[in-house]
């Protein structure tokens, strides 16, 4: 797999987060609800050690509701973080959710502040997460505005800015960028399926084969309904790419995708599959369940 990553950028971003952590009471970690294992940074616990943490499962509009609930339970009951699943793009109650989770997470601290006479002290928080998980969408939603990323606006320097949210939350305007665990093949695939990393980690047709193979195992009915194909049983040792390619061919045939000479255009079908998967046309999916962490 060809994933571009730059250790230098990672070190710089990590240092920035460590510096910003000194300024906040709380970390809000964003995770992609469709791939809560692959979209987390494996070093998050050591990076944010000692800081209370809220976990937000973002893109809940695109994930499998039942498994998302299992993830909410995992992060809150097993790991002990205040957790919620949200759709940061449409943003129903996102700001309210962030504030109540922050208060819940800092309950004891707030009581201590109160004892010291610091009644109504603002809670300072920063958002962290891997690229594309929805950090700026989330910050804008909580802040109740529609602006672009701070660093993307011409003339705006990325100095430290605080966004003051009603109800007592101060949010650091810049999010901390973390990296996923690229070395793991499954992590790379899941990030590519969801569009978190560019398609060019591998040839698109091969990526389409792998996605077909995964969906045939986890959500066969979605493929049957959308592409009107039968899903034959996979042999125990059958190669994932070969099996996925067969399904890609079936789907291309149903859609009438052919190149000149009459051959099936499986590459076009791979693009369509990835596009429809990411756009939600195939349905809602979660590719990773909490049980996988016990394996
Ligand atoms: P980042 O700061 O972590 O890098 O992520 P960013 O907010 O830029 O979000 C990346 C993409 O994910 C954006 O789409 C954004 O709209 C989308 N997104 C963020 N949160 C959610 C969510 O909860 N649900 C869904 N369905 N999408 C979400 P884009 O296509 O890159 O930009 P745009 O066309 O929306 O402007």
XYZ file of C-alpha atoms and ligand atoms in Angstrom:
331
model
C 0.000 0.000 0.000
C 1.182 3.450 -0.847
C 0.204 5.788 1.974
C 1.934 9.126 2.128
C 2.822 10.129 5.614
C 5.397 12.438 6.948
C 6.979 11.689 10.308
C 8.136 15.323 10.460
C 4.544 16.609 10.245
C 3.457 14.137 12.870
C 6.123 15.214 15.314
C 5.247 18.875 14.770
C 1.521 18.274 15.213
C 2.124 16.214 18.321
C 4.226 18.979 19.843
C 1.517 21.505 19.054
C -1.078 19.341 20.777
C 1.146 18.885 23.802
C 1.584 22.661 24.052
C -2.141 23.318 23.647
C -3.026 20.673 26.220
C -1.525 22.882 28.911
C -4.168 25.495 28.125
C -7.254 23.303 28.354
C -9.273 21.425 30.962
C -10.578 18.871 28.547
C -9.939 17.122 25.230
C -12.716 16.386 22.752
C -11.619 13.450 20.590
C -13.418 12.990 17.290
C -13.728 9.503 15.841
C -15.434 8.322 12.626
C -18.451 6.276 13.763
C -18.114 4.021 10.699
C -14.549 2.987 11.601
C -13.951 3.757 15.277
C -10.807 1.644 15.460
C -9.081 2.790 12.265
C -9.920 6.467 12.736
C -8.255 6.717 16.148
C -4.674 7.570 16.830
C -3.054 4.690 18.682
C -1.013 7.090 20.843
C -3.937 9.238 21.902
C -3.878 7.884 25.454
C -0.245 8.734 25.978
C -0.526 12.091 24.202
C -3.532 13.150 26.273
C -2.562 11.355 29.471
C -4.153 12.860 32.547
C -6.630 15.047 30.654
C -10.317 14.341 30.976
C -11.649 13.296 27.576
C -14.943 13.444 25.746
C -15.330 11.117 22.755
C -17.511 12.178 19.839
C -18.485 9.511 17.317
C -18.959 11.726 14.287
C -20.792 10.888 11.032
C -23.467 9.030 12.949
C -25.772 9.849 10.010
C -23.726 7.397 7.913
C -23.086 4.649 10.457
C -25.005 1.545 11.509
C -27.105 2.734 14.459
C -26.959 -0.507 16.407
C -23.174 -0.828 16.263
C -22.804 2.886 16.975
C -24.730 2.363 20.206
C -22.350 -0.479 21.081
C -19.460 1.942 20.515
C -21.059 4.606 22.703
C -21.293 1.962 25.443
C -17.715 0.876 24.875
C -16.232 4.375 25.092
C -18.400 5.416 28.029
C -18.707 2.249 30.114
C -15.500 0.400 29.277
C -13.144 3.343 28.815
C -14.987 5.772 31.068
C -15.128 8.774 28.704
C -18.272 10.849 28.309
C -19.406 9.915 24.799
C -22.032 10.751 22.196
C -22.720 10.004 18.540
C -23.432 13.045 16.367
C -23.823 14.285 12.824
C -21.643 17.386 12.832
C -22.697 18.388 9.338
C -26.371 18.994 9.992
C -25.528 19.523 13.623
C -28.727 18.891 15.530
C -27.969 19.806 19.151
C -24.215 19.345 18.632
C -23.331 22.404 20.704
C -25.646 21.377 23.522
C -24.281 17.825 23.441
C -20.682 19.046 23.634
C -21.415 21.249 26.618
C -23.321 18.663 28.603
C -20.665 16.002 27.946
C -17.953 18.438 29.041
C -19.839 19.211 32.257
C -20.411 15.537 32.934
C -16.754 14.706 32.350
C -15.571 17.528 34.625
C -18.221 17.084 37.317
C -15.746 16.641 40.170
C -13.469 19.397 38.958
C -16.389 21.799 38.662
C -17.334 20.951 42.264
C -13.763 21.737 43.353
C -13.800 25.033 41.443
C -17.030 25.877 43.221
C -15.493 25.172 46.636
C -12.715 27.606 45.763
C -15.299 30.219 44.893
C -14.791 29.878 41.129
C -18.454 29.667 40.349
C -19.294 29.715 36.637
C -15.665 29.252 35.588
C -15.445 28.616 31.850
C -14.485 25.147 30.663
C -11.643 25.263 28.166
C -11.525 22.500 25.582
C -9.667 21.495 22.445
C -10.721 19.205 19.619
C -8.399 16.499 18.295
C -8.748 13.888 15.573
C -7.303 12.471 12.365
C -7.535 14.431 9.078
C -11.035 14.549 7.550
C -12.850 13.171 10.567
C -14.862 16.395 10.735
C -12.960 18.545 13.232
C -13.584 21.912 11.592
C -17.196 21.027 10.799
C -17.661 20.148 14.473
C -15.966 23.314 15.752
C -18.032 25.479 13.404
C -21.201 23.710 14.444
C -20.522 24.083 18.160
C -19.569 27.712 17.587
C -22.720 28.215 15.534
C -21.087 29.601 12.416
C -20.433 28.645 8.844
C -16.881 29.851 8.335
C -14.124 27.923 6.603
C -11.128 26.467 8.384
C -9.198 29.176 10.189
C -6.012 28.428 8.292
C -7.788 28.411 4.946
C -9.044 31.974 5.125
C -6.717 34.399 3.377
C -5.067 36.827 5.723
C -6.024 34.889 8.825
C -3.066 33.690 10.800
C -3.322 30.542 12.808
C -2.709 32.211 16.104
C -4.425 30.868 19.162
C -8.022 31.931 19.219
C -10.761 30.951 21.540
C -14.363 30.602 20.516
C -16.625 31.447 23.366
C -19.703 29.250 23.375
C -22.797 30.159 25.313
C -23.290 28.101 28.468
C -19.710 28.284 29.585
C -17.500 26.463 27.083
C -14.401 28.007 25.538
C -13.192 26.088 22.527
C -9.711 26.403 21.081
C -10.310 27.467 17.497
C -7.649 25.209 16.035
C -8.024 21.461 16.160
C -5.122 19.129 16.878
C -4.282 16.816 14.005
C -3.448 13.235 14.866
C -2.559 10.377 12.573
C -4.081 6.918 12.292
C -2.062 3.724 12.364
C -1.136 3.560 8.695
C 1.100 0.527 8.996
C -1.855 -1.797 9.437
C -3.391 -2.974 6.134
C -6.954 -3.101 7.405
C -6.671 0.418 8.805
C -5.400 1.662 5.430
C -8.258 -0.035 3.586
C -10.952 1.283 5.909
C -9.578 4.818 5.694
C -9.526 4.546 1.907
C -13.085 3.145 1.637
C -14.424 6.042 3.673
C -12.379 8.596 1.730
C -10.308 9.665 4.738
C -7.151 9.081 2.715
C -6.734 9.486 -1.029
C -7.668 6.590 -3.290
C -4.122 6.211 -4.497
C -3.059 4.022 -1.570
C -3.715 1.255 -4.087
C -5.151 0.805 -7.527
C -8.852 1.807 -7.449
C -10.034 -1.435 -8.981
C -8.264 -3.462 -6.289
C -9.714 -1.157 -3.633
C -13.177 -1.753 -5.137
C -12.585 -5.534 -5.008
C -11.634 -5.334 -1.325
C -14.678 -3.194 -0.524
C -16.965 -5.663 -2.349
C -15.408 -8.492 -0.385
C -15.882 -6.702 2.950
C -19.444 -5.631 2.191
C -20.364 -9.139 0.996
C -19.342 -10.394 4.415
C -20.847 -7.661 6.582
C -23.738 -6.178 4.587
C -24.608 -8.597 1.730
C -28.205 -7.410 1.511
C -27.046 -3.863 0.692
C -25.208 -5.196 -2.371
C -28.121 -7.399 -3.380
C -30.575 -4.519 -3.204
C -28.417 -1.851 -4.853
C -26.734 -3.893 -7.608
C -29.253 -6.734 -7.994
C -26.532 -9.337 -7.710
C -26.396 -12.700 -5.993
C -23.726 -13.142 -3.345
C -22.191 -16.614 -3.686
C -20.682 -18.244 -0.628
C -17.015 -17.422 -0.164
C -14.743 -20.404 0.202
C -12.732 -20.407 3.443
C -9.403 -19.758 1.745
C -10.659 -17.811 -1.255
C -8.602 -14.720 -2.059
C -10.361 -11.479 -1.088
C -9.437 -9.634 -4.300
C -10.502 -12.534 -6.539
C -13.824 -12.899 -4.721
C -14.453 -9.144 -4.787
C -13.532 -9.003 -8.478
C -16.165 -11.585 -9.280
C -18.800 -9.448 -7.525
C -17.523 -6.330 -9.269
C -17.963 -8.125 -12.604
C -21.523 -9.157 -11.688
C -22.412 -5.593 -10.754
C -20.766 -4.164 -13.893
C -22.748 -6.632 -16.023
C -26.048 -5.650 -14.340
C -25.310 -1.989 -14.919
C -24.232 -2.641 -18.513
C -20.749 -1.176 -18.000
C -18.615 -2.347 -20.931
C -15.578 -1.041 -22.701
C -15.218 -1.180 -26.461
C -14.882 -4.785 -27.475
C -17.584 -5.773 -25.001
C -15.369 -6.470 -22.012
C -16.817 -5.586 -18.588
C -15.694 -2.220 -17.300
C -14.864 -3.243 -13.745
C -12.751 -0.154 -13.160
C -15.765 2.100 -13.735
C -17.784 -0.139 -11.446
C -15.106 0.171 -8.744
C -15.311 3.988 -8.911
C -19.101 3.855 -8.711
C -19.040 1.438 -5.764
C -16.635 3.631 -3.784
C -18.595 6.743 -4.655
C -21.942 5.249 -3.683
C -20.525 3.801 -0.487
C -19.080 7.169 0.572
C -22.151 9.095 -0.510
C -24.462 6.904 1.570
C -26.346 5.565 -1.484
C -25.650 1.989 -0.405
C -26.935 2.558 3.117
C -25.418 3.014 6.559
C -22.375 1.021 7.536
C -20.049 0.400 10.411
C -17.094 -1.740 9.452
C -15.619 -2.236 12.912
C -17.263 -3.462 16.105
C -16.005 -3.171 19.705
C -15.631 -6.980 19.947
C -12.750 -6.764 17.462
C -10.662 -5.104 20.144
C -10.850 -8.228 22.251
C -9.419 -10.408 19.484
P -11.278 17.924 9.355
O -11.380 19.336 9.852
O -11.231 16.933 10.480
O -10.174 17.688 8.375
O -12.639 17.571 8.589
P -13.747 18.544 7.954
O -14.519 19.231 9.038
O -13.104 19.398 6.921
O -14.736 17.480 7.284
C -14.350 16.646 6.203
C -15.577 16.298 5.373
O -16.486 15.534 6.176
C -16.389 17.487 4.885
O -16.937 17.125 3.628
C -17.527 17.582 5.896
O -18.678 18.218 5.383
C -17.785 16.118 6.141
N -18.415 15.845 7.467
C -17.987 16.293 8.673
N -18.794 15.830 9.646
C -19.749 15.066 9.050
C -20.875 14.308 9.527
O -21.152 14.215 10.741
N -21.609 13.657 8.590
C -21.313 13.703 7.264
N -22.112 13.016 6.429
N -20.270 14.402 6.770
C -19.505 15.082 7.649
P -16.351 17.632 2.269
O -17.086 16.928 1.209
O -14.861 17.538 2.304
O -16.690 19.145 2.306
P -18.134 19.816 2.067
O -18.491 19.483 0.668
O -19.109 19.248 3.055
O -17.839 21.267 2.312
